Amino acid sequence: MDKQWEIRTAETYDMPAIYELEQTCFVSPWTAELLLLDICVYEGNHYFVMETDGKVIGFAGMNVVLDEAHVRKICIAPQYRGQGYARKLLEHIQTRAVAEGAEGLTLEVRSSNTPAIRLYEKFGFITEGIRKKYYDNKEDALIMWKRELSGAQE
Ligand SMILES: CC(C)(COP(=O)(O)OP(=O)(O)OC[C@H]1O[C@@H](n2cnc3c(N)ncnc32)[C@H](O)[C@@H]1OP(=O)(O)O)[C@@H](O)C(=O)NCCC(=O)NCCS
């Protein structure tokens, strides 16, 4: 990560860049309407963008319910991958989750998504369950958790 980078709260004016990333990064991308609702409307959701050289190169979001934070999405533009940007976004999410009173972070990930599973495992997530055929009634989801956040060193 030689470039200068910044993580900031996602704003309405980020939606075109976020939409483009969504189309590029996800197998079943959300529509613009769904993204707008999740990022700008639903209370309790917190979305952040990763910016470098004035350009949005990734985003991530979570919501907190009681003492659990759920990572809703995380992605980095293909040409910026492998440089630690997603890890920085996860660190940011964890800090914010703890500040909001969360004790644990959880997420679902496609069982075939090795880069994301490695990212999460390296960050301290552990697979605690499987939802069979969760995606499009075909692919299983791993349910991963990182618990006891207030004592974590990440
Ligand atoms: C998953 C994703 C967010 C990773 O972003 P990234 O910025 O490349 O990840 P980082 O550089 O921060 O990697 C951190 C760690 O994750 C693991 N990792 C990341 N990409 C990996 C890959 N392609 N293969 C294996 N491990 C990988 C490594 O352990 C890495 O640590 P290391 O570099 O010290 O070995 C990115 O590949 C992406 O946007 N994928 C498409 C969207 C997606 O699948 N999101 C998750 C949905 S649940």
JSON list of C-alpha atoms and ligand atoms in Angstrom, two decimals:
[
{"chain": "A", "resi": 1, "resn": "MET", "atom": "CA", "xyz": [0.00, 0.00, 0.00]},
{"chain": "A", "resi": 2, "resn": "ASP", "atom": "CA", "xyz": [2.41, 2.74, -1.15]},
{"chain": "A", "resi": 3, "resn": "LYS", "atom": "CA", "xyz": [-0.44, 5.06, -2.12]},
{"chain": "A", "resi": 4, "resn": "GLN", "atom": "CA", "xyz": [-2.19, 7.41, 0.28]},
{"chain": "A", "resi": 5, "resn": "TRP", "atom": "CA", "xyz": [-5.58, 6.03, 1.24]},
{"chain": "A", "resi": 6, "resn": "GLU", "atom": "CA", "xyz": [-8.54, 7.10, 3.30]},
{"chain": "A", "resi": 7, "resn": "ILE", "atom": "CA", "xyz": [-11.61, 5.33, 4.65]},
{"chain": "A", "resi": 8, "resn": "ARG", "atom": "CA", "xyz": [-14.68, 7.51, 5.07]},
{"chain": "A", "resi": 9, "resn": "THR", "atom": "CA", "xyz": [-18.43, 7.14, 5.47]},
{"chain": "A", "resi": 10, "resn": "ALA", "atom": "CA", "xyz": [-20.20, 6.44, 2.16]},
{"chain": "A", "resi": 11, "resn": "GLU", "atom": "CA", "xyz": [-22.30, 9.38, 0.96]},
{"chain": "A", "resi": 12, "resn": "THR", "atom": "CA", "xyz": [-25.08, 9.64, -1.61]},
{"chain": "A", "resi": 13, "resn": "TYR", "atom": "CA", "xyz": [-22.64, 11.11, -4.14]},
{"chain": "A", "resi": 14, "resn": "ASP", "atom": "CA", "xyz": [-20.58, 7.89, -3.92]},
{"chain": "A", "resi": 15, "resn": "MET", "atom": "CA", "xyz": [-23.45, 5.82, -5.32]},
{"chain": "A", "resi": 16, "resn": "PRO", "atom": "CA", "xyz": [-22.29, 5.79, -8.99]},
{"chain": "A", "resi": 17, "resn": "ALA", "atom": "CA", "xyz": [-18.82, 4.56, -7.99]},
{"chain": "A", "resi": 18, "resn": "ILE", "atom": "CA", "xyz": [-20.29, 2.03, -5.57]},
{"chain": "A", "resi": 19, "resn": "TYR", "atom": "CA", "xyz": [-22.72, 0.77, -8.21]},
{"chain": "A", "resi": 20, "resn": "GLU", "atom": "CA", "xyz": [-19.85, 0.27, -10.67]},
{"chain": "A", "resi": 21, "resn": "LEU", "atom": "CA", "xyz": [-17.84, -1.67, -8.08]},
{"chain": "A", "resi": 22, "resn": "GLU", "atom": "CA", "xyz": [-20.89, -3.77, -7.24]},
{"chain": "A", "resi": 23, "resn": "GLN", "atom": "CA", "xyz": [-21.29, -4.79, -10.91]},
{"chain": "A", "resi": 24, "resn": "THR", "atom": "CA", "xyz": [-17.58, -5.59, -11.24]},
{"chain": "A", "resi": 25, "resn": "CYS", "atom": "CA", "xyz": [-17.02, -7.44, -7.98]},
{"chain": "A", "resi": 26, "resn": "PHE", "atom": "CA", "xyz": [-20.08, -9.57, -7.22]},
{"chain": "A", "resi": 27, "resn": "VAL", "atom": "CA", "xyz": [-21.51, -12.68, -8.87]},
{"chain": "A", "resi": 28, "resn": "SER", "atom": "CA", "xyz": [-25.10, -11.54, -8.23]},
{"chain": "A", "resi": 29, "resn": "PRO", "atom": "CA", "xyz": [-24.84, -7.75, -7.98]},
{"chain": "A", "resi": 30, "resn": "TRP", "atom": "CA", "xyz": [-27.55, -5.74, -6.26]},
{"chain": "A", "resi": 31, "resn": "THR", "atom": "CA", "xyz": [-29.60, -3.23, -8.21]},
{"chain": "A", "resi": 32, "resn": "ALA", "atom": "CA", "xyz": [-28.95, 0.50, -7.82]},
{"chain": "A", "resi": 33, "resn": "GLU", "atom": "CA", "xyz": [-32.22, 0.81, -5.86]},
{"chain": "A", "resi": 34, "resn": "LEU", "atom": "CA", "xyz": [-31.30, -1.91, -3.40]},
{"chain": "A", "resi": 35, "resn": "LEU", "atom": "CA", "xyz": [-27.85, -0.42, -2.88]},
{"chain": "A", "resi": 36, "resn": "LEU", "atom": "CA", "xyz": [-29.28, 3.04, -2.31]},
{"chain": "A", "resi": 37, "resn": "LEU", "atom": "CA", "xyz": [-31.72, 1.70, 0.28]},
{"chain": "A", "resi": 38, "resn": "ASP", "atom": "CA", "xyz": [-29.09, -0.31, 2.10]},
{"chain": "A", "resi": 39, "resn": "ILE", "atom": "CA", "xyz": [-26.43, 2.40, 2.10]},
{"chain": "A", "resi": 40, "resn": "CYS", "atom": "CA", "xyz": [-28.36, 5.65, 2.43]},
{"chain": "A", "resi": 41, "resn": "VAL", "atom": "CA", "xyz": [-31.77, 4.83, 3.90]},
{"chain": "A", "resi": 42, "resn": "TYR", "atom": "CA", "xyz": [-31.77, 1.95, 6.38]},
{"chain": "A", "resi": 43, "resn": "GLU", "atom": "CA", "xyz": [-30.93, 3.14, 9.85]},
{"chain": "A", "resi": 44, "resn": "GLY", "atom": "CA", "xyz": [-28.42, 0.97, 11.64]},
{"chain": "A", "resi": 45, "resn": "ASN", "atom": "CA", "xyz": [-26.43, 0.28, 8.46]},
{"chain": "A", "resi": 46, "resn": "HIS", "atom": "CA", "xyz": [-22.93, 1.74, 8.24]},
{"chain": "A", "resi": 47, "resn": "TYR", "atom": "CA", "xyz": [-21.15, 1.83, 4.90]},
{"chain": "A", "resi": 48, "resn": "PHE", "atom": "CA", "xyz": [-17.61, 3.05, 4.23]},
{"chain": "A", "resi": 49, "resn": "VAL", "atom": "CA", "xyz": [-15.61, 3.71, 1.09]},
{"chain": "A", "resi": 50, "resn": "MET", "atom": "CA", "xyz": [-11.90, 3.22, 0.57]},
{"chain": "A", "resi": 51, "resn": "GLU", "atom": "CA", "xyz": [-10.46, 6.10, -1.42]},
{"chain": "A", "resi": 52, "resn": "THR", "atom": "CA", "xyz": [-7.03, 6.48, -2.95]},
{"chain": "A", "resi": 53, "resn": "ASP", "atom": "CA", "xyz": [-5.88, 9.27, -5.27]},
{"chain": "A", "resi": 54, "resn": "GLY", "atom": "CA", "xyz": [-9.36, 10.76, -4.98]},
{"chain": "A", "resi": 55, "resn": "LYS", "atom": "CA", "xyz": [-10.93, 7.60, -6.40]},
{"chain": "A", "resi": 56, "resn": "VAL", "atom": "CA", "xyz": [-13.27, 5.15, -4.67]},
{"chain": "A", "resi": 57, "resn": "ILE", "atom": "CA", "xyz": [-11.60, 1.74, -5.03]},
{"chain": "A", "resi": 58, "resn": "GLY", "atom": "CA", "xyz": [-13.69, -0.30, -2.60]},
{"chain": "A", "resi": 59, "resn": "PHE", "atom": "CA", "xyz": [-16.50, -0.25, -0.10]},
{"chain": "A", "resi": 60, "resn": "ALA", "atom": "CA", "xyz": [-17.82, -2.22, 2.85]},
{"chain": "A", "resi": 61, "resn": "GLY", "atom": "CA", "xyz": [-20.90, -2.15, 5.02]},
{"chain": "A", "resi": 62, "resn": "MET", "atom": "CA", "xyz": [-22.27, -3.57, 8.23]},
{"chain": "A", "resi": 63, "resn": "ASN", "atom": "CA", "xyz": [-25.21, -3.31, 10.56]},
{"chain": "A", "resi": 64, "resn": "VAL", "atom": "CA", "xyz": [-25.40, -3.77, 14.29]},
{"chain": "A", "resi": 65, "resn": "VAL", "atom": "CA", "xyz": [-28.24, -5.54, 16.05]},
{"chain": "A", "resi": 66, "resn": "LEU", "atom": "CA", "xyz": [-27.88, -5.60, 19.83]},
{"chain": "A", "resi": 67, "resn": "ASP", "atom": "CA", "xyz": [-24.35, -6.92, 20.43]},
{"chain": "A", "resi": 68, "resn": "GLU", "atom": "CA", "xyz": [-23.84, -8.48, 16.99]},
{"chain": "A", "resi": 69, "resn": "ALA", "atom": "CA", "xyz": [-22.45, -6.76, 13.91]},
{"chain": "A", "resi": 70, "resn": "HIS", "atom": "CA", "xyz": [-23.16, -8.25, 10.49]},
{"chain": "A", "resi": 71, "resn": "VAL", "atom": "CA", "xyz": [-20.77, -7.56, 7.62]},
{"chain": "A", "resi": 72, "resn": "ARG", "atom": "CA", "xyz": [-23.11, -7.00, 4.68]},
{"chain": "A", "resi": 73, "resn": "LYS", "atom": "CA", "xyz": [-20.63, -6.40, 1.87]},
{"chain": "A", "resi": 74, "resn": "ILE", "atom": "CA", "xyz": [-16.97, -5.84, 1.20]},
{"chain": "A", "resi": 75, "resn": "CYS", "atom": "CA", "xyz": [-15.18, -5.44, -2.11]},
{"chain": "A", "resi": 76, "resn": "ILE", "atom": "CA", "xyz": [-12.08, -3.94, -3.69]},
{"chain": "A", "resi": 77, "resn": "ALA", "atom": "CA", "xyz": [-11.66, -3.12, -7.40]},
{"chain": "A", "resi": 78, "resn": "PRO", "atom": "CA", "xyz": [-9.73, -5.93, -9.14]},
{"chain": "A", "resi": 79, "resn": "GLN", "atom": "CA", "xyz": [-6.68, -3.81, -9.98]},
{"chain": "A", "resi": 80, "resn": "TYR", "atom": "CA", "xyz": [-6.23, -2.81, -6.32]},
{"chain": "A", "resi": 81, "resn": "ARG", "atom": "CA", "xyz": [-6.51, -6.28, -4.78]},
{"chain": "A", "resi": 82, "resn": "GLY", "atom": "CA", "xyz": [-3.75, -8.04, -2.86]},
{"chain": "A", "resi": 83, "resn": "GLN", "atom": "CA", "xyz": [-2.46, -4.83, -1.26]},
{"chain": "A", "resi": 84, "resn": "GLY", "atom": "CA", "xyz": [-4.21, -5.01, 2.11]},
{"chain": "A", "resi": 85, "resn": "TYR", "atom": "CA", "xyz": [-7.08, -2.62, 1.35]},
{"chain": "A", "resi": 86, "resn": "ALA", "atom": "CA", "xyz": [-9.84, -5.09, 2.31]},
{"chain": "A", "resi": 87, "resn": "ARG", "atom": "CA", "xyz": [-8.09, -5.80, 5.59]},
{"chain": "A", "resi": 88, "resn": "LYS", "atom": "CA", "xyz": [-8.04, -2.07, 6.34]},
{"chain": "A", "resi": 89, "resn": "LEU", "atom": "CA", "xyz": [-11.79, -1.88, 5.66]},
{"chain": "A", "resi": 90, "resn": "LEU", "atom": "CA", "xyz": [-12.39, -4.83, 8.00]},
{"chain": "A", "resi": 91, "resn": "GLU", "atom": "CA", "xyz": [-10.31, -3.17, 10.72]},
{"chain": "A", "resi": 92, "resn": "HIS", "atom": "CA", "xyz": [-12.41, -0.04, 10.29]},
{"chain": "A", "resi": 93, "resn": "ILE", "atom": "CA", "xyz": [-15.64, -2.01, 10.48]},
{"chain": "A", "resi": 94, "resn": "GLN", "atom": "CA", "xyz": [-14.48, -3.82, 13.60]},
{"chain": "A", "resi": 95, "resn": "THR", "atom": "CA", "xyz": [-13.54, -0.56, 15.34]},
{"chain": "A", "resi": 96, "resn": "ARG", "atom": "CA", "xyz": [-16.90, 0.94, 14.47]},
{"chain": "A", "resi": 97, "resn": "ALA", "atom": "CA", "xyz": [-18.76, -2.23, 15.51]},
{"chain": "A", "resi": 98, "resn": "VAL", "atom": "CA", "xyz": [-17.10, -2.17, 18.93]},
{"chain": "A", "resi": 99, "resn": "ALA", "atom": "CA", "xyz": [-17.94, 1.53, 19.28]},
{"chain": "A", "resi": 100, "resn": "GLU", "atom": "CA", "xyz": [-21.58, 0.66, 18.54]},
{"chain": "A", "resi": 101, "resn": "GLY", "atom": "CA", "xyz": [-21.54, -1.97, 21.31]},
{"chain": "A", "resi": 102, "resn": "ALA", "atom": "CA", "xyz": [-20.98, -5.13, 19.26]},
{"chain": "A", "resi": 103, "resn": "GLU", "atom": "CA", "xyz": [-19.29, -8.10, 20.90]},
{"chain": "A", "resi": 104, "resn": "GLY", "atom": "CA", "xyz": [-19.09, -10.19, 17.74]},
{"chain": "A", "resi": 105, "resn": "LEU", "atom": "CA", "xyz": [-18.81, -9.84, 13.96]},
{"chain": "A", "resi": 106, "resn": "THR", "atom": "CA", "xyz": [-20.55, -12.29, 11.66]},
{"chain": "A", "resi": 107, "resn": "LEU", "atom": "CA", "xyz": [-21.02, -12.77, 7.91]},
{"chain": "A", "resi": 108, "resn": "GLU", "atom": "CA", "xyz": [-22.00, -15.24, 5.21]},
{"chain": "A", "resi": 109, "resn": "VAL", "atom": "CA", "xyz": [-19.69, -16.08, 2.33]},
{"chain": "A", "resi": 110, "resn": "ARG", "atom": "CA", "xyz": [-20.01, -18.34, -0.72]},
{"chain": "A", "resi": 111, "resn": "SER", "atom": "CA", "xyz": [-18.26, -21.64, -0.07]},
{"chain": "A", "resi": 112, "resn": "SER", "atom": "CA", "xyz": [-16.37, -21.20, -3.39]},
{"chain": "A", "resi": 113, "resn": "ASN", "atom": "CA", "xyz": [-15.07, -17.69, -2.55]},
{"chain": "A", "resi": 114, "resn": "THR", "atom": "CA", "xyz": [-11.55, -18.65, -1.47]},
{"chain": "A", "resi": 115, "resn": "PRO", "atom": "CA", "xyz": [-10.04, -15.11, -1.51]},
{"chain": "A", "resi": 116, "resn": "ALA", "atom": "CA", "xyz": [-12.78, -13.81, 0.81]},
{"chain": "A", "resi": 117, "resn": "ILE", "atom": "CA", "xyz": [-12.65, -16.87, 3.09]},
{"chain": "A", "resi": 118, "resn": "ARG", "atom": "CA", "xyz": [-8.83, -16.48, 3.41]},
{"chain": "A", "resi": 119, "resn": "LEU", "atom": "CA", "xyz": [-9.26, -12.77, 4.13]},
{"chain": "A", "resi": 120, "resn": "TYR", "atom": "CA", "xyz": [-11.75, -13.48, 6.90]},
{"chain": "A", "resi": 121, "resn": "GLU", "atom": "CA", "xyz": [-9.76, -16.36, 8.39]},
{"chain": "A", "resi": 122, "resn": "LYS", "atom": "CA", "xyz": [-6.62, -14.25, 8.47]},
{"chain": "A", "resi": 123, "resn": "PHE", "atom": "CA", "xyz": [-8.63, -11.57, 10.27]},
{"chain": "A", "resi": 124, "resn": "GLY", "atom": "CA", "xyz": [-9.71, -14.04, 12.95]},
{"chain": "A", "resi": 125, "resn": "PHE", "atom": "CA", "xyz": [-13.07, -15.27, 11.65]},
{"chain": "A", "resi": 126, "resn": "ILE", "atom": "CA", "xyz": [-13.95, -18.92, 12.24]},
{"chain": "A", "resi": 127, "resn": "THR", "atom": "CA", "xyz": [-16.52, -20.95, 10.29]},
{"chain": "A", "resi": 128, "resn": "GLU", "atom": "CA", "xyz": [-19.28, -21.93, 12.71]},
{"chain": "A", "resi": 129, "resn": "GLY", "atom": "CA", "xyz": [-21.94, -23.20, 10.35]},
{"chain": "A", "resi": 130, "resn": "ILE", "atom": "CA", "xyz": [-23.16, -23.78, 6.81]},
{"chain": "A", "resi": 131, "resn": "ARG", "atom": "CA", "xyz": [-26.40, -22.64, 5.18]},
{"chain": "A", "resi": 132, "resn": "LYS", "atom": "CA", "xyz": [-27.12, -25.19, 2.49]},
{"chain": "A", "resi": 133, "resn": "LYS", "atom": "CA", "xyz": [-27.94, -23.79, -0.99]},
{"chain": "A", "resi": 134, "resn": "TYR", "atom": "CA", "xyz": [-28.16, -20.27, 0.44]},
{"chain": "A", "resi": 135, "resn": "TYR", "atom": "CA", "xyz": [-27.15, -18.56, -2.82]},
{"chain": "A", "resi": 136, "resn": "ASP", "atom": "CA", "xyz": [-29.62, -18.91, -5.71]},
{"chain": "A", "resi": 137, "resn": "ASN", "atom": "CA", "xyz": [-30.77, -22.19, -4.16]},
{"chain": "A", "resi": 138, "resn": "LYS", "atom": "CA", "xyz": [-27.47, -23.68, -5.37]},
{"chain": "A", "resi": 139, "resn": "GLU", "atom": "CA", "xyz": [-24.35, -22.68, -3.48]},
{"chain": "A", "resi": 140, "resn": "ASP", "atom": "CA", "xyz": [-23.76, -23.14, 0.25]},
{"chain": "A", "resi": 141, "resn": "ALA", "atom": "CA", "xyz": [-22.90, -20.21, 2.52]},
{"chain": "A", "resi": 142, "resn": "LEU", "atom": "CA", "xyz": [-20.34, -20.49, 5.27]},
{"chain": "A", "resi": 143, "resn": "ILE", "atom": "CA", "xyz": [-21.42, -18.66, 8.41]},
{"chain": "A", "resi": 144, "resn": "MET", "atom": "CA", "xyz": [-18.33, -17.12, 9.97]},
{"chain": "A", "resi": 145, "resn": "TRP", "atom": "CA", "xyz": [-17.87, -15.39, 13.32]},
{"chain": "A", "resi": 146, "resn": "LYS", "atom": "CA", "xyz": [-15.27, -13.33, 15.06]},
{"chain": "A", "resi": 147, "resn": "ARG", "atom": "CA", "xyz": [-16.31, -13.19, 18.71]},
{"chain": "A", "resi": 148, "resn": "GLU", "atom": "CA", "xyz": [-15.18, -11.33, 21.84]},
{"chain": "A", "resi": 149, "resn": "LEU", "atom": "CA", "xyz": [-14.20, -8.25, 19.85]},
{"chain": "A", "resi": 150, "resn": "SER", "atom": "CA", "xyz": [-13.55, -6.05, 22.83]},
{"chain": "A", "resi": 151, "resn": "GLY", "atom": "CA", "xyz": [-10.61, -8.29, 23.77]},
{"chain": "A", "resi": 152, "resn": "ALA", "atom": "CA", "xyz": [-9.32, -8.64, 20.18]},
{"chain": "A", "resi": 153, "resn": "GLN", "atom": "CA", "xyz": [-6.06, -7.08, 19.11]},
{"chain": "A", "resi": 154, "resn": "GLU", "atom": "CA", "xyz": [-6.89, -6.46, 15.42]},
{"chain": "B", "resi": 1, "resn": "LIG", "atom": "C1", "xyz": [-12.21, -10.61, -1.09]},
{"chain": "B", "resi": 1, "resn": "LIG", "atom": "C2", "xyz": [-11.62, -9.25, -1.43]},
{"chain": "B", "resi": 1, "resn": "LIG", "atom": "C3", "xyz": [-12.47, -8.17, -0.76]},
{"chain": "B", "resi": 1, "resn": "LIG", "atom": "C4", "xyz": [-10.17, -9.18, -0.89]},
{"chain": "B", "resi": 1, "resn": "LIG", "atom": "O1", "xyz": [-9.68, -7.86, -1.12]},
{"chain": "B", "resi": 1, "resn": "LIG", "atom": "P1", "xyz": [-8.10, -7.53, -1.11]},
{"chain": "B", "resi": 1, "resn": "LIG", "atom": "O2", "xyz": [-7.94, -6.07, -0.93]},
{"chain": "B", "resi": 1, "resn": "LIG", "atom": "O3", "xyz": [-7.46, -8.15, -2.27]},
{"chain": "B", "resi": 1, "resn": "LIG", "atom": "O4", "xyz": [-7.63, -8.30, 0.22]},
{"chain": "B", "resi": 1, "resn": "LIG", "atom": "P2", "xyz": [-6.31, -7.93, 1.06]},
{"chain": "B", "resi": 1, "resn": "LIG", "atom": "O5", "xyz": [-5.22, -7.53, 0.13]},
{"chain": "B", "resi": 1, "resn": "LIG", "atom": "O6", "xyz": [-6.66, -7.00, 2.17]},
{"chain": "B", "resi": 1, "resn": "LIG", "atom": "O7", "xyz": [-5.94, -9.36, 1.65]},
{"chain": "B", "resi": 1, "resn": "LIG", "atom": "C5", "xyz": [-5.88, -9.66, 3.02]},
{"chain": "B", "resi": 1, "resn": "LIG", "atom": "C6", "xyz": [-5.68, -11.16, 3.18]},
{"chain": "B", "resi": 1, "resn": "LIG", "atom": "O8", "xyz": [-6.74, -11.86, 2.54]},
{"chain": "B", "resi": 1, "resn": "LIG", "atom": "C7", "xyz": [-6.24, -13.07, 1.91]},
{"chain": "B", "resi": 1, "resn": "LIG", "atom": "N1", "xyz": [-6.47, -13.00, 0.47]},
{"chain": "B", "resi": 1, "resn": "LIG", "atom": "C8", "xyz": [-6.92, -11.92, -0.24]},
{"chain": "B", "resi": 1, "resn": "LIG", "atom": "N2", "xyz": [-7.03, -12.24, -1.55]},
{"chain": "B", "resi": 1, "resn": "LIG", "atom": "C9", "xyz": [-6.66, -13.55, -1.65]},
{"chain": "B", "resi": 1, "resn": "LIG", "atom": "C10", "xyz": [-6.57, -14.45, -2.75]},
{"chain": "B", "resi": 1, "resn": "LIG", "atom": "N3", "xyz": [-6.89, -14.09, -4.01]},
{"chain": "B", "resi": 1, "resn": "LIG", "atom": "N4", "xyz": [-6.16, -15.73, -2.50]},
{"chain": "B", "resi": 1, "resn": "LIG", "atom": "C11", "xyz": [-5.86, -16.12, -1.25]},
{"chain": "B", "resi": 1, "resn": "LIG", "atom": "N5", "xyz": [-5.90, -15.30, -0.17]},
{"chain": "B", "resi": 1, "resn": "LIG", "atom": "C12", "xyz": [-6.31, -14.04, -0.38]},
{"chain": "B", "resi": 1, "resn": "LIG", "atom": "C13", "xyz": [-4.78, -13.13, 2.23]},
{"chain": "B", "resi": 1, "resn": "LIG", "atom": "O9", "xyz": [-4.63, -13.89, 3.39]},
{"chain": "B", "resi": 1, "resn": "LIG", "atom": "C14", "xyz": [-4.42, -11.68, 2.52]},
{"chain": "B", "resi": 1, "resn": "LIG", "atom": "O10", "xyz": [-3.37, -11.54, 3.41]},
{"chain": "B", "resi": 1, "resn": "LIG", "atom": "P3", "xyz": [-1.83, -11.60, 2.89]},
{"chain": "B", "resi": 1, "resn": "LIG", "atom": "O11", "xyz": [-1.77, -10.67, 1.70]},
{"chain": "B", "resi": 1, "resn": "LIG", "atom": "O12", "xyz": [-1.07, -11.09, 4.07]},
{"chain": "B", "resi": 1, "resn": "LIG", "atom": "O13", "xyz": [-1.59, -13.00, 2.56]},
{"chain": "B", "resi": 1, "resn": "LIG", "atom": "C15", "xyz": [-11.56, -9.03, -2.98]},
{"chain": "B", "resi": 1, "resn": "LIG", "atom": "O14", "xyz": [-10.97, -10.16, -3.57]},
{"chain": "B", "resi": 1, "resn": "LIG", "atom": "C16", "xyz": [-12.91, -8.77, -3.61]},
{"chain": "B", "resi": 1, "resn": "LIG", "atom": "O15", "xyz": [-13.37, -7.64, -3.71]},
{"chain": "B", "resi": 1, "resn": "LIG", "atom": "N6", "xyz": [-13.58, -9.85, -4.08]},
{"chain": "B", "resi": 1, "resn": "LIG", "atom": "C17", "xyz": [-14.88, -9.71, -4.75]},
{"chain": "B", "resi": 1, "resn": "LIG", "atom": "C18", "xyz": [-15.99, -9.34, -3.78]},
{"chain": "B", "resi": 1, "resn": "LIG", "atom": "C19", "xyz": [-16.17, -10.42, -2.71]},
{"chain": "B", "resi": 1, "resn": "LIG", "atom": "O16", "xyz": [-16.10, -11.62, -2.97]},
{"chain": "B", "resi": 1, "resn": "LIG", "atom": "N7", "xyz": [-16.42, -9.95, -1.46]},
{"chain": "B", "resi": 1, "resn": "LIG", "atom": "C20", "xyz": [-16.67, -10.82, -0.33]},
{"chain": "B", "resi": 1, "resn": "LIG", "atom": "C21", "xyz": [-18.08, -11.26, -0.35]},
{"chain": "B", "resi": 1, "resn": "LIG", "atom": "S1", "xyz": [-18.50, -12.15, 1.11]}
]
